[in-house]
């Protein structure tokens, strides 16, 4: 173990540069966030992930945000275990009928101000599961959605861009 | 061929057209006999599924991996319960009762499973009666006594993970009983498949469980091709195996890191996470998608491999880095302390439940669908079937370590010997060939032109099974899907008994069952 830790000290990190977020996107997000959010959040966001019915593809890529290549924590973004500690809910999946209450309760347990990010094509528009008796629809059919990150699943870099946008927008003003 | 299979084929009422293995119709007596034979360990239950007026049971011959499907007509809506004598069928029968309203006579557990009372409809694939969607109460199994307390976890968990509910009954720190309640991510996939085109169905099946999307698409394509008699070009067959091994490699690396992280050993997760990321990037460079979703289609593959250099470089790098991680795992006593003798699954239970993948193989069940029944190109490739006997978390880690090396070996062999040629055979052509009336046949005679196919493919998690009935226009009339998790989830309940509550995450991660694949 000692050798690996030493190596880690001297090797160049694999972590990559932050993706740039276009100004127009930032303006739009900043407008949506509002002044209160800016004052309270500073430059950090705590995120609670909620799978509301996904195939677990989106979860794999959200996990990847934590690996050394993307290292999401360097931006002040942190995944937390409880909605009580969260500013942002990242919701994946078409919302299934069986998860609707779980999602609503998680949202209710999150203190304001709070934002909902719909991650993936299912969360954005119910995806290939639209016509089923067992699905309610996209996340916006159940909760107010502030940011949509499309993709099946969205690549980590696309999610990183969306989240950095959220944080930059909250720091503006 | 096992004696049971011979006996079944001899006693069958009729033999239906299903490729590549036969589907036979049976009466209730033969259905019961087959159930008893499975319960006695003479064969393995591979799946149990329903239609509004029929039950199907797929039986795996342990000698050669051949499947036989038994069909029982259920005109009065009831059939002799398989779960009564063979517990692995319990949840499947509860789900069938929920979705189709069929009654498994004698089923010892009549609580609803997938139906949480939230759909606004009962028996959605059967009578489909509208009801209020306010949710049903769920009576958990009792565990009573003065020192016991209950811990309720989920459906929303602490990590980035799928939803499900776990009810622990504990005596102090020791788990006396774990009861799972799943179904939260039920998306009605069987219902969605009925009446879709092959392309639409393929996209749905690719999203049964995102982590094994390649294996699911592989199995779906094979079932469709078996039904329609489509010959797949050699290059496509080899590219499919390449994608399947990349998927296995990525997931095993993620799981090894994840298991160690659940023992608070984050260093392994950090390093395994980097290697996993390298596999995903190489997959993207080669096939245009990190998880290779929708890349395997009926008839072949959707994209060709033009440049294998990214995969080669990745494989070389993992061969260089991974042995050090294995050494790290092997030499860290505090980590081994958490994994050795934790969450032991007995060989007997693994066999009875037909546990596939690392879960079964780490408990001595030497089954891998790539070997038996086997499917191309694996017969032409050289790889070892890794097994362990001890059945604990440690065994499941070593199992995956062994399979990482085997997958690297397979990837290199495939790249060395990849045949040239086309990558797909158009399915539409096979369909129009089928529509031409056979010589000597009466063109006006009404006949059932549907055709059926069955396929089993080894995902990183174990064998996935797809059954399809397709009409002459290439539309899917019915589909049945079975994820390996279906038989692994109940075994987690057994393996966790007598362990401490704090060891649940590491046990759960070492099984890594799919919620989505099991809830469908």
Tab-separated table of N, CA, C and O in Angstrom, chain A residues 1-5 7 11 14 16 48-64 66-70 79-83 94 96-99 101-103 106 121-122 128-136 152-153 155-156, chain B residues 99 114 116-119 121 124-125 155-163 183-189 191-192 203-204 207-211 251 265 267 270-271 273-274 276-278 280-281 284 289-291 293 321 324-325 327-328 332 461 514 516:
chain	number	residue	atom	x	y	z
A	1	UNK	N	0.839	-1.197	0.000
A	1	UNK	CA	0.000	0.000	0.000
A	1	UNK	C	0.875	1.250	0.000
A	1	UNK	O	0.562	2.232	-0.660
A	2	UNK	N	1.998	1.152	0.764
A	2	UNK	CA	2.868	2.327	0.878
A	2	UNK	C	3.333	2.777	-0.509
A	2	UNK	O	3.336	3.961	-0.827
A	3	UNK	N	3.704	1.779	-1.335
A	3	UNK	CA	4.196	2.099	-2.669
A	3	UNK	C	3.142	2.834	-3.505
A	3	UNK	O	3.423	3.816	-4.179
A	4	UNK	N	1.895	2.352	-3.383
A	4	UNK	CA	0.831	2.976	-4.177
A	4	UNK	C	0.569	4.403	-3.728
A	4	UNK	O	0.327	5.288	-4.537
A	5	UNK	N	0.618	4.615	-2.414
A	5	UNK	CA	0.361	5.964	-1.903
A	5	UNK	C	1.470	6.912	-2.326
A	5	UNK	O	1.214	8.056	-2.733
A	7	UNK	N	3.427	6.590	-4.921
A	7	UNK	CA	3.251	6.799	-6.359
A	7	UNK	C	2.201	7.870	-6.617
A	7	UNK	O	2.363	8.745	-7.463
A	11	UNK	N	2.899	10.965	-9.007
A	11	UNK	CA	2.349	10.901	-10.365
A	11	UNK	C	1.479	12.117	-10.645
A	11	UNK	O	0.877	12.665	-9.727
A	14	UNK	N	-4.853	12.366	-12.815
A	14	UNK	CA	-5.568	12.121	-14.074
A	14	UNK	C	-6.731	13.099	-14.251
A	14	UNK	O	-7.336	13.165	-15.308
A	16	UNK	N	-9.212	15.895	-15.048
A	16	UNK	CA	-9.210	16.722	-16.242
A	16	UNK	C	-9.740	18.122	-15.974
A	16	UNK	O	-10.387	18.358	-14.957
A	48	UNK	N	-28.519	15.280	-3.589
A	48	UNK	CA	-29.094	13.991	-3.224
A	48	UNK	C	-29.592	13.358	-4.535
A	48	UNK	O	-30.364	13.987	-5.260
A	49	UNK	N	-29.134	12.155	-4.807
A	49	UNK	CA	-29.567	11.473	-6.032
A	49	UNK	C	-30.799	10.638	-5.713
A	49	UNK	O	-30.848	9.955	-4.697
A	50	UNK	N	-31.808	10.705	-6.571
A	50	UNK	CA	-32.996	9.869	-6.388
A	50	UNK	C	-33.284	9.123	-7.692
A	50	UNK	O	-33.484	9.734	-8.735
A	51	UNK	N	-33.270	7.806	-7.611
A	51	UNK	CA	-33.657	6.972	-8.742
A	51	UNK	C	-35.158	6.761	-8.638
A	51	UNK	O	-35.642	6.109	-7.716
A	52	UNK	N	-35.905	7.339	-9.563
A	52	UNK	CA	-37.362	7.245	-9.496
A	52	UNK	C	-37.893	6.201	-10.464
A	52	UNK	O	-39.085	6.156	-10.758
A	53	UNK	N	-36.990	5.329	-10.955
A	53	UNK	CA	-37.455	4.281	-11.866
A	53	UNK	C	-36.483	3.957	-12.980
A	53	UNK	O	-36.832	3.274	-13.928
A	54	UNK	N	-35.245	4.438	-12.864
A	54	UNK	CA	-34.298	4.304	-13.973
A	54	UNK	C	-33.866	2.853	-14.187
A	54	UNK	O	-34.114	1.984	-13.362
A	55	UNK	N	-33.175	2.616	-15.323
A	55	UNK	CA	-32.664	1.272	-15.627
A	55	UNK	C	-31.310	1.072	-14.971
A	55	UNK	O	-30.684	0.051	-15.174
A	56	UNK	N	-30.813	2.036	-14.252
A	56	UNK	CA	-29.526	2.132	-13.549
A	56	UNK	C	-28.373	2.584	-14.454
A	56	UNK	O	-27.256	2.732	-13.971
A	57	UNK	N	-28.644	2.838	-15.726
A	57	UNK	CA	-27.613	3.377	-16.620
A	57	UNK	C	-27.180	4.765	-16.167
A	57	UNK	O	-25.982	5.068	-16.105
A	58	UNK	N	-28.145	5.629	-15.819
A	58	UNK	CA	-27.820	6.987	-15.365
A	58	UNK	C	-27.027	6.937	-14.060
A	58	UNK	O	-26.108	7.732	-13.853
A	59	UNK	N	-27.382	5.988	-13.173
A	59	UNK	CA	-26.667	5.864	-11.896
A	59	UNK	C	-25.187	5.577	-12.137
A	59	UNK	O	-24.321	6.097	-11.443
A	60	UNK	N	-24.909	4.712	-13.127
A	60	UNK	CA	-23.511	4.371	-13.414
A	60	UNK	C	-22.727	5.623	-13.766
A	60	UNK	O	-21.597	5.816	-13.323
A	61	UNK	N	-23.331	6.478	-14.583
A	61	UNK	CA	-22.615	7.670	-15.030
A	61	UNK	C	-22.563	8.736	-13.937
A	61	UNK	O	-21.615	9.525	-13.881
A	62	UNK	N	-23.566	8.774	-13.059
A	62	UNK	CA	-23.500	9.711	-11.921
A	62	UNK	C	-22.368	9.264	-10.983
A	62	UNK	O	-21.598	10.078	-10.478
A	63	UNK	N	-22.257	7.947	-10.792
A	63	UNK	CA	-21.144	7.400	-10.014
A	63	UNK	C	-19.810	7.848	-10.591
A	63	UNK	O	-18.879	8.188	-9.857
A	64	UNK	N	-19.730	7.819	-11.916
A	64	UNK	CA	-18.464	8.147	-12.579
A	64	UNK	C	-18.021	9.581	-12.255
A	64	UNK	O	-16.828	9.882	-12.262
A	66	UNK	N	-17.754	10.849	-9.547
A	66	UNK	CA	-16.904	10.807	-8.356
A	66	UNK	C	-15.514	10.238	-8.631
A	66	UNK	O	-14.674	10.243	-7.748
A	67	UNK	N	-15.286	9.680	-9.850
A	67	UNK	CA	-13.961	9.100	-10.076
A	67	UNK	C	-12.928	10.202	-10.312
A	67	UNK	O	-13.252	11.371	-10.464
A	68	UNK	N	-11.656	9.791	-10.323
A	68	UNK	CA	-10.574	10.790	-10.334
A	68	UNK	C	-10.526	11.613	-11.610
A	68	UNK	O	-9.964	12.699	-11.613
A	69	UNK	N	-11.103	11.116	-12.682
A	69	UNK	CA	-11.088	11.879	-13.935
A	69	UNK	C	-11.984	13.124	-13.845
A	69	UNK	O	-11.650	14.173	-14.375
A	70	UNK	N	-13.132	12.971	-13.204
A	70	UNK	CA	-14.077	14.096	-13.147
A	70	UNK	C	-14.021	14.815	-11.800
A	70	UNK	O	-14.252	16.004	-11.715
A	79	UNK	N	-22.140	14.699	-3.051
A	79	UNK	CA	-23.325	13.837	-2.929
A	79	UNK	C	-23.542	13.528	-1.448
A	79	UNK	O	-22.618	13.113	-0.761
A	80	UNK	N	-24.753	13.770	-0.978
A	80	UNK	CA	-25.036	13.565	0.445
A	80	UNK	C	-26.039	12.420	0.607
A	80	UNK	O	-26.771	12.061	-0.322
A	81	UNK	N	-26.071	11.866	1.826
A	81	UNK	CA	-26.860	10.664	2.072
A	81	UNK	C	-28.328	10.984	2.362
A	81	UNK	O	-29.193	10.146	2.167
A	82	UNK	N	-28.600	12.198	2.827
A	82	UNK	CA	-29.977	12.497	3.224
A	82	UNK	C	-30.520	13.705	2.470
A	82	UNK	O	-29.798	14.680	2.259
A	83	UNK	N	-31.778	13.675	2.100
A	83	UNK	CA	-32.365	14.870	1.470
A	83	UNK	C	-32.360	16.066	2.421
A	83	UNK	O	-32.379	17.209	1.974
A	94	UNK	N	-37.922	7.333	-15.621
A	94	UNK	CA	-39.312	7.733	-15.761
A	94	UNK	C	-39.860	7.559	-14.351
A	94	UNK	O	-39.448	6.637	-13.656
A	96	UNK	N	-41.881	5.998	-11.828
A	96	UNK	CA	-42.820	4.876	-11.801
A	96	UNK	C	-43.918	5.177	-10.793
A	96	UNK	O	-43.725	5.954	-9.851
A	97	UNK	N	-45.067	4.537	-11.004
A	97	UNK	CA	-46.178	4.718	-10.066
A	97	UNK	C	-45.750	4.288	-8.667
A	97	UNK	O	-46.116	4.921	-7.672
A	98	UNK	N	-44.935	3.230	-8.605
A	98	UNK	CA	-44.525	2.713	-7.298
A	98	UNK	C	-43.503	3.600	-6.589
A	98	UNK	O	-43.298	3.465	-5.394
A	99	UNK	N	-42.823	4.499	-7.334
A	99	UNK	CA	-41.829	5.380	-6.707
A	99	UNK	C	-42.328	6.803	-6.514
A	99	UNK	O	-41.643	7.631	-5.925
A	101	UNK	N	-44.543	8.275	-4.598
A	101	UNK	CA	-44.617	8.765	-3.224
A	101	UNK	C	-43.212	8.942	-2.634
A	101	UNK	O	-42.945	9.934	-1.945
A	102	UNK	N	-42.330	7.983	-2.922
A	102	UNK	CA	-40.954	8.071	-2.420
A	102	UNK	C	-40.284	9.344	-2.908
A	102	UNK	O	-39.583	10.026	-2.154
A	103	UNK	N	-40.506	9.695	-4.173
A	103	UNK	CA	-39.911	10.889	-4.757
A	103	UNK	C	-40.517	12.151	-4.120
A	103	UNK	O	-39.798	13.077	-3.735
A	106	UNK	N	-39.210	12.586	-0.643
A	106	UNK	CA	-37.810	13.019	-0.636
A	106	UNK	C	-37.748	14.524	-0.904
A	106	UNK	O	-37.002	15.253	-0.249
A	121	UNK	N	-32.781	10.885	-20.483
A	121	UNK	CA	-33.941	11.004	-21.371
A	121	UNK	C	-35.236	10.549	-20.711
A	121	UNK	O	-36.315	11.081	-21.006
A	122	UNK	N	-35.164	9.553	-19.828
A	122	UNK	CA	-36.386	9.087	-19.150
A	122	UNK	C	-36.904	10.166	-18.215
A	122	UNK	O	-38.094	10.463	-18.181
A	128	UNK	N	-38.417	5.423	-23.333
A	128	UNK	CA	-39.105	4.323	-24.021
A	128	UNK	C	-40.223	3.731	-23.163
A	128	UNK	O	-40.919	2.817	-23.589
A	129	UNK	N	-40.384	4.234	-21.937
A	129	UNK	CA	-41.366	3.635	-21.026
A	129	UNK	C	-42.669	4.429	-20.956
A	129	UNK	O	-43.486	4.246	-20.067
A	130	UNK	N	-42.855	5.324	-21.920
A	130	UNK	CA	-43.946	6.287	-21.858
A	130	UNK	C	-45.321	5.637	-21.809
A	130	UNK	O	-46.193	6.080	-21.082
A	131	UNK	N	-45.509	4.553	-22.574
A	131	UNK	CA	-46.874	4.053	-22.749
A	131	UNK	C	-47.312	3.054	-21.680
A	131	UNK	O	-48.303	2.370	-21.855
A	132	UNK	N	-46.584	2.939	-20.603
A	132	UNK	CA	-46.873	1.879	-19.645
A	132	UNK	C	-47.869	2.290	-18.563
A	132	UNK	O	-47.916	3.455	-18.156
A	133	UNK	N	-48.655	1.303	-18.088
A	133	UNK	CA	-49.544	1.533	-16.943
A	133	UNK	C	-48.750	1.840	-15.684
A	133	UNK	O	-49.284	2.364	-14.719
A	134	UNK	N	-47.464	1.460	-15.670
A	134	UNK	CA	-46.684	1.521	-14.430
A	134	UNK	C	-45.860	2.796	-14.299
A	134	UNK	O	-45.211	3.000	-13.290
A	135	UNK	N	-45.869	3.664	-15.332
A	135	UNK	CA	-45.090	4.897	-15.232
A	135	UNK	C	-46.018	6.114	-15.207
A	135	UNK	O	-47.068	6.131	-15.846
A	136	UNK	N	-45.594	7.146	-14.443
A	136	UNK	CA	-46.363	8.387	-14.353
A	136	UNK	C	-45.977	9.321	-15.493
A	136	UNK	O	-46.810	9.960	-16.105
A	152	UNK	N	-28.837	9.351	-22.974
A	152	UNK	CA	-29.275	8.012	-22.573
A	152	UNK	C	-28.083	7.072	-22.488
A	152	UNK	O	-27.822	6.347	-23.424
A	153	UNK	N	-27.399	7.029	-21.339
A	153	UNK	CA	-27.453	8.035	-20.274
A	153	UNK	C	-26.584	9.231	-20.654
A	153	UNK	O	-25.724	9.115	-21.514
A	155	UNK	N	-23.501	11.641	-20.577
A	155	UNK	CA	-22.120	11.354	-20.192
A	155	UNK	C	-21.759	12.213	-18.992
A	155	UNK	O	-22.318	13.294	-18.800
A	156	UNK	N	-20.805	11.744	-18.186
A	156	UNK	CA	-20.427	12.509	-16.986
A	156	UNK	C	-20.084	13.954	-17.303
A	156	UNK	O	-20.422	14.860	-16.541
B	99	UNK	N	-49.787	-9.489	-12.261
B	99	UNK	CA	-49.890	-8.942	-13.612
B	99	UNK	C	-51.016	-9.580	-14.420
B	99	UNK	O	-51.676	-8.915	-15.202
B	114	UNK	N	-45.249	-7.153	-7.163
B	114	UNK	CA	-44.961	-5.952	-7.967
B	114	UNK	C	-46.051	-4.900	-7.801
B	114	UNK	O	-45.795	-3.704	-7.922
B	116	UNK	N	-48.073	-2.560	-5.940
B	116	UNK	CA	-48.105	-1.875	-4.651
B	116	UNK	C	-49.419	-1.116	-4.473
B	116	UNK	O	-49.546	-0.313	-3.564
B	117	UNK	N	-50.359	-1.347	-5.372
B	117	UNK	CA	-51.624	-0.618	-5.302
B	117	UNK	C	-51.516	0.809	-5.809
B	117	UNK	O	-52.250	1.691	-5.381
B	118	UNK	N	-50.553	1.041	-6.737
B	118	UNK	CA	-50.291	2.411	-7.201
B	118	UNK	C	-50.581	2.598	-8.694
B	118	UNK	O	-50.391	3.691	-9.209
B	119	UNK	N	-50.950	1.516	-9.377
B	119	UNK	CA	-51.081	1.616	-10.831
B	119	UNK	C	-52.446	2.160	-11.267
B	119	UNK	O	-52.624	2.540	-12.420
B	121	UNK	N	-54.814	0.209	-11.560
B	121	UNK	CA	-55.393	-0.918	-12.287
B	121	UNK	C	-54.868	-2.203	-11.638
B	121	UNK	O	-53.723	-2.250	-11.180
B	124	UNK	N	-52.967	-5.757	-14.751
B	124	UNK	CA	-52.899	-4.944	-15.970
B	124	UNK	C	-52.742	-5.760	-17.261
B	124	UNK	O	-53.176	-5.308	-18.312
B	125	UNK	N	-52.169	-6.945	-17.205
B	125	UNK	CA	-52.003	-7.737	-18.421
B	125	UNK	C	-53.069	-8.830	-18.522
B	125	UNK	O	-53.042	-9.658	-19.430
B	155	UNK	N	-37.491	2.892	0.373
B	155	UNK	CA	-36.856	2.641	-0.926
B	155	UNK	C	-35.742	3.616	-1.324
B	155	UNK	O	-34.899	3.257	-2.126
B	156	UNK	N	-35.734	4.856	-0.778
B	156	UNK	CA	-34.654	5.770	-1.159
B	156	UNK	C	-33.475	5.507	-0.227
B	156	UNK	O	-33.600	5.669	0.979
B	157	UNK	N	-32.351	5.070	-0.772
B	157	UNK	CA	-31.193	4.703	0.038
B	157	UNK	C	-30.225	5.857	0.177
B	157	UNK	O	-30.378	6.891	-0.452
B	158	UNK	N	-29.167	5.632	0.969
B	158	UNK	CA	-28.204	6.700	1.233
B	158	UNK	C	-27.258	6.949	0.062
B	158	UNK	O	-26.761	8.041	-0.098
B	159	UNK	N	-27.009	5.968	-0.751
B	159	UNK	CA	-26.018	6.135	-1.820
B	159	UNK	C	-26.660	6.444	-3.162
B	159	UNK	O	-27.850	6.730	-3.254
B	160	UNK	N	-25.829	6.405	-4.209
B	160	UNK	CA	-26.337	6.568	-5.571
B	160	UNK	C	-26.690	5.166	-6.039
B	160	UNK	O	-25.861	4.458	-6.590
B	161	UNK	N	-27.904	4.753	-5.779
B	161	UNK	CA	-28.265	3.361	-5.957
B	161	UNK	C	-29.766	3.273	-6.216
B	161	UNK	O	-30.512	4.196	-5.944
B	162	UNK	N	-30.175	2.134	-6.782
B	162	UNK	CA	-31.579	1.964	-7.162
B	162	UNK	C	-32.465	1.812	-5.926
B	162	UNK	O	-31.982	1.475	-4.850
B	163	UNK	N	-33.786	2.032	-6.084
B	163	UNK	CA	-34.661	1.967	-4.914
B	163	UNK	C	-35.214	0.574	-4.619
B	163	UNK	O	-35.554	-0.187	-5.522
B	183	UNK	N	-39.955	-3.999	-6.373
B	183	UNK	CA	-41.058	-3.638	-7.269
B	183	UNK	C	-41.151	-2.135	-7.508
B	183	UNK	O	-41.956	-1.677	-8.313
B	184	UNK	N	-40.308	-1.342	-6.817
B	184	UNK	CA	-40.416	0.120	-6.934
B	184	UNK	C	-40.081	0.630	-8.332
B	184	UNK	O	-40.568	1.668	-8.744
B	185	UNK	N	-39.203	-0.087	-9.040
B	185	UNK	CA	-38.860	0.381	-10.394
B	185	UNK	C	-39.560	-0.450	-11.470
B	185	UNK	O	-39.094	-0.505	-12.609
B	186	UNK	N	-40.673	-1.083	-11.103
B	186	UNK	CA	-41.443	-1.822	-12.107
B	186	UNK	C	-41.970	-0.846	-13.155
B	186	UNK	O	-42.680	0.093	-12.824
B	187	UNK	N	-41.598	-1.105	-14.421
B	187	UNK	CA	-41.973	-0.189	-15.499
B	187	UNK	C	-42.938	-0.842	-16.479
B	187	UNK	O	-43.223	-0.280	-17.520
B	188	UNK	N	-43.384	-2.055	-16.187
B	188	UNK	CA	-44.343	-2.725	-17.070
B	188	UNK	C	-43.750	-3.158	-18.389
B	188	UNK	O	-44.386	-3.047	-19.443
B	189	UNK	N	-42.512	-3.659	-18.345
B	189	UNK	CA	-41.782	-3.939	-19.587
B	189	UNK	C	-42.437	-5.050	-20.415
B	189	UNK	O	-42.526	-4.947	-21.640
B	191	UNK	N	-45.536	-5.775	-20.683
B	191	UNK	CA	-46.676	-5.162	-21.358
B	191	UNK	C	-46.238	-4.266	-22.504
B	191	UNK	O	-46.871	-4.223	-23.557
B	192	UNK	N	-45.130	-3.535	-22.290
B	192	UNK	CA	-44.637	-2.615	-23.322
B	192	UNK	C	-44.181	-3.351	-24.578
B	192	UNK	O	-44.253	-2.823	-25.679
B	203	UNK	N	-35.008	-1.555	-28.244
B	203	UNK	CA	-34.638	-0.385	-27.429
B	203	UNK	C	-35.135	-0.519	-26.002
B	203	UNK	O	-34.490	-0.069	-25.057
B	204	UNK	N	-36.293	-1.125	-25.832
B	204	UNK	CA	-36.813	-1.335	-24.477
B	204	UNK	C	-35.949	-2.368	-23.745
B	204	UNK	O	-35.524	-2.155	-22.606
B	207	UNK	N	-32.826	-1.488	-22.154
B	207	UNK	CA	-32.949	-0.682	-20.937
B	207	UNK	C	-33.610	-1.446	-19.782
B	207	UNK	O	-34.209	-0.867	-18.894
B	208	UNK	N	-33.506	-2.768	-19.832
B	208	UNK	CA	-34.011	-3.581	-18.720
B	208	UNK	C	-33.125	-3.365	-17.493
B	208	UNK	O	-33.608	-3.157	-16.386
B	209	UNK	N	-31.823	-3.404	-17.715
B	209	UNK	CA	-30.860	-3.109	-16.660
B	209	UNK	C	-29.658	-2.490	-17.332
B	209	UNK	O	-28.919	-3.167	-18.046
B	210	UNK	N	-29.468	-1.178	-17.122
B	210	UNK	CA	-28.473	-0.420	-17.879
B	210	UNK	C	-27.062	-0.973	-17.770
B	210	UNK	O	-26.294	-0.896	-18.723
B	211	UNK	N	-26.716	-1.552	-16.606
B	211	UNK	CA	-25.349	-2.046	-16.451
B	211	UNK	C	-25.080	-3.275	-17.319
B	211	UNK	O	-23.937	-3.584	-17.614
B	251	UNK	N	-17.785	-3.603	-15.426
B	251	UNK	CA	-18.615	-3.824	-14.244
B	251	UNK	C	-17.851	-4.525	-13.129
B	251	UNK	O	-18.014	-4.192	-11.956
B	265	UNK	N	-12.479	1.162	2.505
B	265	UNK	CA	-11.142	1.157	1.916
B	265	UNK	C	-11.217	1.869	0.570
B	265	UNK	O	-11.301	1.255	-0.493
B	267	UNK	N	-9.204	3.602	-1.189
B	267	UNK	CA	-8.092	3.571	-2.142
B	267	UNK	C	-8.385	2.628	-3.313
B	267	UNK	O	-8.103	2.943	-4.469
B	270	UNK	N	-10.889	4.198	-5.667
B	270	UNK	CA	-10.279	5.246	-6.486
B	270	UNK	C	-9.541	4.631	-7.676
B	270	UNK	O	-9.696	5.079	-8.812
B	271	UNK	N	-8.757	3.587	-7.395
B	271	UNK	CA	-7.958	2.993	-8.474
B	271	UNK	C	-8.816	2.171	-9.437
B	271	UNK	O	-8.656	2.245	-10.647
B	273	UNK	N	-11.906	2.629	-9.973
B	273	UNK	CA	-12.748	3.598	-10.667
B	273	UNK	C	-12.041	4.178	-11.882
B	273	UNK	O	-12.647	4.393	-12.935
B	274	UNK	N	-10.731	4.410	-11.736
B	274	UNK	CA	-9.964	4.930	-12.884
B	274	UNK	C	-9.905	3.892	-14.002
B	274	UNK	O	-10.071	4.211	-15.174
B	276	UNK	N	-12.001	1.446	-14.529
B	276	UNK	CA	-13.338	1.332	-15.116
B	276	UNK	C	-13.571	2.452	-16.138
B	276	UNK	O	-14.066	2.219	-17.229
B	277	UNK	N	-13.190	3.663	-15.746
B	277	UNK	CA	-13.357	4.808	-16.646
B	277	UNK	C	-12.582	4.585	-17.955
B	277	UNK	O	-13.065	4.915	-19.035
B	278	UNK	N	-11.408	3.991	-17.850
B	278	UNK	CA	-10.623	3.724	-19.060
B	278	UNK	C	-11.343	2.737	-19.986
B	278	UNK	O	-11.305	2.875	-21.203
B	280	UNK	N	-14.612	2.353	-20.185
B	280	UNK	CA	-15.752	3.055	-20.792
B	280	UNK	C	-15.295	3.983	-21.913
B	280	UNK	O	-15.945	4.107	-22.948
B	281	UNK	N	-14.157	4.635	-21.711
B	281	UNK	CA	-13.645	5.538	-22.752
B	281	UNK	C	-13.204	4.760	-23.984
B	281	UNK	O	-13.435	5.194	-25.116
B	284	UNK	N	-16.257	3.809	-25.833
B	284	UNK	CA	-16.789	4.944	-26.589
B	284	UNK	C	-15.968	5.156	-27.860
B	284	UNK	O	-16.528	5.357	-28.949
B	289	UNK	N	-20.298	4.722	-27.825
B	289	UNK	CA	-21.157	4.893	-26.642
B	289	UNK	C	-20.454	4.236	-25.468
B	289	UNK	O	-19.969	3.105	-25.585
B	290	UNK	N	-20.428	4.935	-24.328
B	290	UNK	CA	-19.661	4.423	-23.174
B	290	UNK	C	-20.202	3.085	-22.666
B	290	UNK	O	-19.442	2.231	-22.246
B	291	UNK	N	-21.529	2.929	-22.672
B	291	UNK	CA	-22.096	1.661	-22.199
B	291	UNK	C	-22.444	0.740	-23.372
B	291	UNK	O	-22.963	-0.342	-23.169
B	293	UNK	N	-24.800	1.024	-25.542
B	293	UNK	CA	-26.238	0.818	-25.598
B	293	UNK	C	-26.726	0.818	-27.048
B	293	UNK	O	-26.246	1.614	-27.862
B	321	UNK	N	-1.598	-2.328	-14.394
B	321	UNK	CA	-2.014	-1.741	-13.115
B	321	UNK	C	-2.755	-2.726	-12.201
B	321	UNK	O	-2.618	-2.658	-10.984
B	324	UNK	N	-1.292	-4.984	-9.208
B	324	UNK	CA	-0.919	-4.268	-7.983
B	324	UNK	C	-2.119	-4.077	-7.072
B	324	UNK	O	-2.001	-4.094	-5.857
B	325	UNK	N	-3.288	-3.883	-7.694
B	325	UNK	CA	-4.500	-3.715	-6.885
B	325	UNK	C	-4.880	-5.042	-6.238
B	325	UNK	O	-5.337	-5.081	-5.098
B	327	UNK	N	-2.793	-7.337	-5.402
B	327	UNK	CA	-1.828	-7.502	-4.324
B	327	UNK	C	-2.255	-6.672	-3.114
B	327	UNK	O	-2.191	-7.131	-1.976
B	328	UNK	N	-2.708	-5.474	-3.391
B	328	UNK	CA	-3.157	-4.589	-2.320
B	328	UNK	C	-4.322	-5.222	-1.564
B	328	UNK	O	-4.362	-5.234	-0.328
B	332	UNK	N	-3.939	-6.589	2.550
B	332	UNK	CA	-4.466	-5.651	3.535
B	332	UNK	C	-5.344	-6.407	4.527
B	332	UNK	O	-6.500	-6.727	4.233
B	461	UNK	N	-23.422	-10.312	-14.575
B	461	UNK	CA	-24.112	-10.656	-13.339
B	461	UNK	C	-24.590	-12.109	-13.344
B	461	UNK	O	-24.911	-12.649	-12.291
B	514	UNK	N	-29.568	-6.484	-9.625
B	514	UNK	CA	-30.222	-5.361	-10.298
B	514	UNK	C	-31.651	-5.229	-9.791
B	514	UNK	O	-32.380	-6.217	-9.709
B	516	UNK	N	-33.782	-2.925	-11.247
B	516	UNK	CA	-34.558	-2.699	-12.460
B	516	UNK	C	-34.783	-4.011	-13.219
B	516	UNK	O	-35.875	-4.284	-13.710
